[in-house]
């Protein structure tokens, strides 16, 4: 009996240790989902999620990807982290029908393990971030193509993938199906879904580690609230709306001082717009044209141009709005369905609302009798230097004039002193 108790204690400790070891051997996988255009916010999400996965001690990091492409600068930032990461990173182009186009090709090939779901595609990685409409024969386009060809070649060689095809994906815009990509050593495996992918990864050696994904716990890392918000802010349609709010709000506050709300909304929109300008390669010349359009609209309030300045402002605004986004990839170009209504709305705003407010702010303000200066009055009693009466607005007032004016003649009010109007005759020449 004396020996039984120590044996039970030792057995219990041994069992506890084995259980702890078994728990420690269970794998965890961090997963993120990246959809839509690759941009600065994509990099922020990926970078934060990968660091969080490393800090939590996950055994594997998986990016599920579906993108038509995006910004080359953001793609470079993501690829740089992937190529230097000690944690095994898997890029899984999914679900079925998804695409790893353009920027997605670079990201997929930079992963330790590149996987695709059936009926997905990869490729068409020709750069279009220099305005899209530029000719491939221009010097700048040649430089850009040479850079991106070397960039994707280095990625492919680093991961022992098909560098020759990678170059054609940039140079000729070639694309492959999942089966073709597997056959040509562009990706490592095909999996129907996430569960099938995890089964395929089990026992695979990646980055010097043998993956144990059997019964692994999948932990999905969501986008933060800030990342979701700024992802919306960096859409071209939202940037155009912020531009309009900035213009309308600030001009509205200037023309109607003290209303507060338009000015506050305009300043908030302007700050968010500046963030977008700093984060995206927006064309500054486009903003200058938009600024010119505002100046032309304002000048219309002070100049009788018979609509010429308004027409010039409308053209300047439309062209400027197009130019703002011309340095973005095709997937981030803004549609005419946004540009045309925005231009019409701006013309209406300045033509019907802002112009009246601007004229009111910069014109002389008169109230009461002072508003009569320059108006005509009818002489009811002969007006001279010492006496006289006139009628205006149905009222009779004392009047004085250096030149005598007979009854039933019209005169013009020149000034007002107290309750006396000082008038001058309206001569035939003036009439």
XYZ file of C-alpha atoms in Angstrom:
431
model
C 0.000 0.000 0.000
C 2.864 2.351 0.756
C 4.302 1.810 -2.725
C 0.947 2.128 -4.472
C 0.506 5.844 -3.796
C 3.907 6.949 -5.247
C 3.279 4.764 -8.311
C -0.084 6.428 -8.888
C 1.519 9.890 -8.582
C 4.252 9.037 -11.090
C 1.725 7.537 -13.500
C -0.436 10.628 -13.277
C 2.496 12.957 -13.971
C 3.660 10.812 -16.902
C 0.145 10.786 -18.406
C -0.118 14.560 -17.988
C 3.227 15.046 -19.754
C 2.184 12.824 -22.652
C -1.101 14.727 -22.960
C 0.737 18.064 -22.985
C 3.127 16.785 -25.653
C 0.193 15.587 -27.714
C -1.442 18.991 -27.374
C 1.789 20.702 -28.382
C 2.052 18.530 -31.491
C -1.356 19.647 -32.797
C -0.914 22.145 -35.654
C -2.578 25.516 -36.099
C -3.022 27.277 -39.425
C -3.594 31.013 -39.848
C -5.828 31.836 -42.821
C -6.688 35.129 -44.525
C -8.932 35.854 -47.483
C -7.799 38.427 -50.083
C -10.328 39.422 -52.734
C -10.469 42.266 -55.217
C -7.767 44.682 -56.261
C -4.335 44.489 -54.638
C -3.557 47.846 -53.029
C -1.985 49.461 -49.964
C -4.727 48.136 -47.706
C -4.100 44.577 -48.939
C -0.473 44.895 -47.896
C -1.467 46.271 -44.477
C -3.866 43.361 -43.890
C -1.370 40.737 -45.070
C 1.517 42.169 -43.048
C -0.504 42.437 -39.822
C -2.069 38.988 -40.216
C 1.296 37.305 -40.898
C 2.870 38.956 -37.847
C -0.098 37.924 -35.734
C 0.174 34.364 -37.020
C 3.883 34.264 -36.159
C 3.268 35.720 -32.692
C 0.548 33.136 -32.031
C 2.933 30.332 -33.009
C 0.966 29.020 -35.972
C 2.631 26.304 -38.006
C 1.404 27.527 -41.388
C 0.003 30.668 -42.999
C -2.484 30.428 -45.877
C -3.656 33.253 -48.142
C -6.797 32.433 -50.107
C -6.604 34.649 -53.192
C -8.971 35.903 -55.869
C -7.818 39.077 -57.622
C -7.839 40.646 -61.094
C -4.580 42.470 -60.258
C -3.563 45.683 -58.591
C -0.762 48.095 -57.851
C 2.795 47.033 -58.595
C 4.160 48.866 -55.536
C 1.829 47.026 -53.134
C 2.616 43.740 -54.884
C 6.342 44.348 -54.404
C 5.830 44.993 -50.694
C 3.877 41.751 -50.258
C 6.342 39.678 -52.300
C 9.317 41.057 -50.362
C 7.831 39.851 -47.083
C 6.911 36.452 -48.550
C 10.391 35.811 -49.943
C 12.016 36.634 -46.606
C 9.551 34.885 -44.317
C 10.677 31.938 -42.217
C 7.069 30.844 -41.720
C 5.731 28.578 -44.479
C 3.296 30.579 -46.604
C 0.734 29.011 -48.901
C -1.193 30.964 -51.536
C -4.372 29.190 -52.583
C -6.193 30.581 -55.635
C -9.782 29.786 -54.763
C -12.702 29.156 -54.923
C -13.407 27.529 -58.269
C -13.635 30.200 -60.944
C -11.253 32.517 -59.103
C -8.345 34.319 -60.724
C -4.760 35.196 -59.838
C -4.409 37.827 -62.518
C -1.611 40.336 -62.950
C -0.417 41.178 -59.414
C -1.926 37.890 -58.202
C 0.533 35.989 -60.404
C 3.523 37.529 -58.634
C 2.039 36.850 -55.193
C 1.103 33.244 -55.988
C 4.531 32.387 -57.400
C 6.282 34.023 -54.431
C 4.635 31.653 -51.914
C 6.457 28.645 -50.466
C 3.547 26.556 -51.748
C 1.379 27.708 -54.671
C -1.965 25.972 -54.983
C -5.013 26.439 -57.195
C -8.572 25.204 -57.142
C -9.979 23.581 -60.294
C -11.267 25.975 -63.007
C -9.131 28.833 -61.702
C -6.637 30.814 -63.801
C -3.276 32.491 -63.326
C -1.296 34.911 -65.500
C -1.931 37.949 -67.700
C 0.668 39.831 -65.668
C 1.559 42.576 -68.153
C 2.087 45.852 -66.263
C -0.456 48.608 -66.847
C 0.343 50.879 -63.910
C 1.797 53.642 -66.092
C -1.567 54.887 -67.258
C -2.864 51.887 -69.175
C -3.289 53.815 -72.409
C 0.397 54.362 -73.097
C 1.982 52.584 -76.038
C 4.200 49.560 -75.188
C 6.847 51.096 -77.434
C 7.406 54.149 -75.259
C 10.609 54.367 -73.267
C 8.794 54.387 -69.928
C 6.765 51.317 -70.851
C 9.886 49.463 -71.984
C 11.551 50.233 -68.673
C 8.483 49.044 -66.788
C 8.234 45.814 -68.795
C 11.937 45.085 -68.332
C 11.659 45.627 -64.592
C 8.575 43.447 -64.136
C 10.037 40.672 -66.322
C 13.168 40.585 -64.166
C 11.063 40.830 -61.022
C 8.901 37.803 -61.817
C 11.903 35.862 -63.136
C 13.688 36.326 -59.802
C 10.582 35.180 -57.942
C 10.204 32.055 -60.080
C 13.878 31.109 -59.769
C 13.796 31.692 -56.007
C 10.903 29.215 -55.677
C 12.187 26.794 -58.378
C 9.238 27.456 -60.661
C 8.912 27.927 -64.414
C 10.738 31.210 -65.013
C 10.313 31.051 -68.810
C 6.537 30.971 -68.543
C 6.598 33.682 -65.851
C 8.379 36.015 -68.281
C 5.804 35.325 -71.018
C 3.017 36.104 -68.527
C 4.474 39.621 -68.295
C 5.750 40.115 -71.831
C 2.835 38.539 -73.733
C 0.080 38.462 -71.112
C -0.073 34.635 -71.129
C -2.472 32.891 -68.765
C -2.924 29.263 -67.653
C -5.656 27.098 -66.207
C -4.980 25.276 -62.939
C -4.191 22.019 -64.740
C -1.835 23.745 -67.190
C -0.145 25.631 -64.361
C 0.495 22.364 -62.471
C 1.794 20.656 -65.601
C 4.178 23.545 -66.409
C 5.556 23.830 -62.854
C 3.936 27.170 -62.149
C 2.078 25.891 -59.077
C 2.653 22.919 -56.769
C -0.761 21.338 -56.393
C -4.476 21.498 -57.141
C -7.045 21.212 -54.354
C -10.820 21.392 -54.548
C -11.209 23.397 -51.344
C -9.458 24.389 -48.124
C -9.967 20.984 -46.482
C -8.492 19.206 -49.509
C -5.573 21.657 -49.502
C -4.787 20.916 -45.850
C -4.841 17.171 -46.566
C -2.474 17.624 -49.517
C -0.053 19.673 -47.403
C 0.271 17.026 -44.702
C 3.785 15.567 -44.702
C 5.106 18.058 -47.280
C 8.494 19.628 -46.606
C 8.251 23.410 -46.796
C 10.949 25.914 -45.823
C 12.926 23.151 -44.110
C 9.902 21.993 -42.097
C 7.766 18.866 -42.388
C 4.168 20.017 -42.262
C 1.826 18.170 -39.942
C -1.593 19.410 -40.980
C -3.604 16.337 -40.047
C -6.397 17.462 -37.702
C -4.893 20.975 -37.753
C -6.916 23.799 -36.259
C -7.779 26.492 -38.804
C -7.836 30.018 -37.382
C -9.240 32.688 -39.700
C -7.714 36.151 -39.227
C -10.300 38.802 -40.038
C -9.631 42.281 -41.341
C -9.676 44.914 -38.625
C -12.328 47.642 -38.621
C -9.737 50.216 -39.721
C -8.576 47.988 -42.599
C -12.157 47.504 -43.785
C -12.799 51.257 -43.578
C -9.677 52.316 -45.462
C -10.257 49.604 -48.048
C -13.499 51.424 -48.880
C -11.805 54.836 -48.799
C -9.200 53.781 -51.364
C -11.737 52.839 -54.024
C -11.636 55.278 -56.995
C -15.394 55.881 -56.827
C -15.111 56.861 -53.168
C -12.150 59.149 -53.896
C -14.234 60.900 -56.571
C -17.091 61.313 -54.077
C -14.671 62.691 -51.463
C -13.415 65.183 -54.064
C -16.971 66.361 -54.723
C -17.803 66.644 -51.016
C -14.600 68.617 -50.436
C -15.459 71.102 -53.191
C -19.156 71.411 -52.365
C -18.584 71.617 -48.614
C -15.834 74.234 -48.635
C -17.450 76.391 -51.345
C -20.807 76.035 -49.577
C -19.297 77.249 -46.300
C -17.642 80.222 -48.005
C -20.863 81.281 -49.717
C -22.963 80.709 -46.589
C -20.740 81.485 -43.604
C -21.792 80.068 -40.262
C -23.671 77.016 -41.546
C -20.820 74.873 -40.115
C -22.034 71.497 -41.440
C -20.905 71.986 -45.096
C -17.501 73.284 -44.014
C -16.997 70.485 -41.500
C -18.004 67.815 -44.022
C -15.754 69.396 -46.654
C -12.712 69.455 -44.370
C -13.211 65.836 -43.230
C -13.582 64.744 -46.861
C -10.469 66.734 -47.792
C -8.385 65.024 -45.095
C -9.549 61.574 -46.236
C -8.854 62.615 -49.835
C -5.286 63.592 -48.907
C -4.856 60.143 -47.339
C -5.996 58.551 -50.597
C -3.642 60.751 -52.620
C -0.733 59.690 -50.391
C -1.624 55.985 -50.546
C -2.408 55.652 -54.262
C -0.454 56.796 -57.345
C -3.068 59.362 -58.336
C -2.271 61.832 -61.102
C -1.708 65.306 -59.615
C -2.303 66.952 -63.015
C -5.871 65.672 -62.801
C -6.402 67.450 -59.475
C -4.952 70.643 -60.989
C -7.527 70.465 -63.778
C -10.291 69.978 -61.209
C -8.963 73.020 -59.337
C -8.988 75.002 -62.591
C -12.601 74.004 -63.170
C -13.579 75.403 -59.751
C -11.842 78.709 -60.601
C -13.691 78.909 -63.928
C -17.027 78.222 -62.249
C -16.367 80.991 -59.703
C -15.302 83.465 -62.415
C -18.628 82.818 -64.123
C -20.310 84.481 -61.139
C -18.458 87.751 -61.831
C -18.195 87.694 -65.620
C -20.831 87.752 -68.339
C -19.311 85.045 -70.531
C -22.603 83.654 -71.865
C -21.715 80.207 -70.452
C -18.236 79.946 -71.963
C -16.522 79.790 -68.556
C -19.062 77.225 -67.320
C -18.456 75.064 -70.386
C -14.714 75.342 -69.887
C -15.131 74.403 -66.208
C -17.234 71.359 -67.108
C -14.645 70.141 -69.648
C -11.790 70.785 -67.225
C -13.580 68.900 -64.439
C -14.390 65.905 -66.658
C -10.866 65.600 -68.072
C -9.325 66.130 -64.639
C -11.482 63.389 -63.092
C -10.328 60.981 -65.804
C -6.674 61.944 -65.416
C -6.693 61.513 -61.627
C -7.052 57.732 -61.992
C -5.150 57.158 -65.241
C -2.023 55.851 -63.469
C -3.997 53.078 -61.770
C -4.379 49.533 -63.167
C -7.384 48.795 -65.339
C -9.214 47.116 -62.458
C -9.079 50.442 -60.581
C -10.053 52.739 -63.448
C -13.193 54.797 -62.889
C -16.208 54.327 -65.131
C -17.929 56.954 -67.279
C -21.061 56.044 -65.335
C -19.446 57.914 -62.449
C -17.677 60.680 -64.366
C -20.642 61.986 -66.386
C -23.105 62.318 -63.451
C -20.364 63.861 -61.286
C -19.657 66.478 -63.961
C -23.337 67.312 -64.446
C -23.876 67.561 -60.686
C -20.901 69.915 -60.332
C -22.146 72.187 -63.138
C -25.598 72.315 -61.532
C -24.106 73.021 -58.099
C -22.074 75.982 -59.292
C -24.657 77.206 -61.795
C -27.669 77.238 -59.497
C -26.374 77.279 -55.926
C -22.782 78.425 -55.535
C -22.996 81.296 -58.046
C -25.889 82.951 -56.189
C -24.056 82.591 -52.885
C -20.806 83.972 -54.296
C -22.560 87.009 -55.792
C -24.322 87.658 -52.495
C -21.057 87.478 -50.544
C -19.097 89.798 -52.803
C -21.775 92.353 -53.691
C -22.639 95.486 -51.676
C -25.254 94.975 -48.979
C -27.971 97.605 -48.452
C -31.036 97.556 -46.258
C -33.868 100.022 -45.674
C -33.607 103.432 -47.389
C -30.026 102.794 -48.521
C -31.359 100.188 -50.915
C -33.092 103.027 -52.819
C -29.811 104.588 -53.950
C -29.682 104.478 -57.749
C -33.428 103.918 -58.125
C -35.891 106.281 -59.806
C -38.548 108.343 -58.007
C -41.492 110.488 -59.215
C -41.497 114.227 -58.298
C -44.821 115.144 -56.671
C -43.873 118.650 -55.448
C -41.281 120.700 -57.279
C -37.843 119.770 -55.944
C -35.118 122.348 -55.455
C -32.232 123.110 -53.122
C -34.597 123.972 -50.250
C -37.741 121.936 -50.662
C -39.568 119.285 -52.612
C -41.237 115.889 -52.356
C -40.956 112.632 -54.287
C -42.827 109.328 -54.362
C -41.061 105.972 -54.238
C -42.429 102.555 -53.366
C -45.830 104.125 -52.648
C -44.375 106.471 -50.038
C -43.791 110.250 -50.054
C -40.411 111.628 -48.933
C -38.799 115.012 -48.626
C -36.276 115.598 -51.380
C -33.553 118.078 -52.292
C -31.742 118.710 -55.557
C -29.104 121.183 -56.721
C -31.054 121.405 -59.982
C -34.752 122.173 -59.874
C -37.039 119.363 -61.040
C -40.638 120.031 -62.003
C -43.633 117.982 -60.883
C -44.410 114.682 -62.627
C -40.794 114.308 -63.737
C -38.595 111.407 -62.741
C -35.404 111.734 -60.792
C -32.656 109.426 -59.582
C -31.824 109.029 -55.893
C -28.135 109.737 -55.268
C -27.902 109.616 -51.479
C -29.894 109.516 -48.269
C -29.351 111.733 -45.234
C -31.708 111.263 -42.339
C -35.234 111.389 -43.741
C -34.298 113.421 -46.822
C -33.511 112.022 -50.247
C -30.963 113.861 -52.420
C -31.833 113.411 -56.064
C -30.725 114.416 -59.552
C -32.857 114.893 -62.630
C -32.893 112.192 -65.262
C -31.849 114.043 -68.410
C -32.896 113.162 -71.897
C -29.357 111.993 -72.684
C -29.437 109.640 -69.767
C -32.759 108.325 -70.778
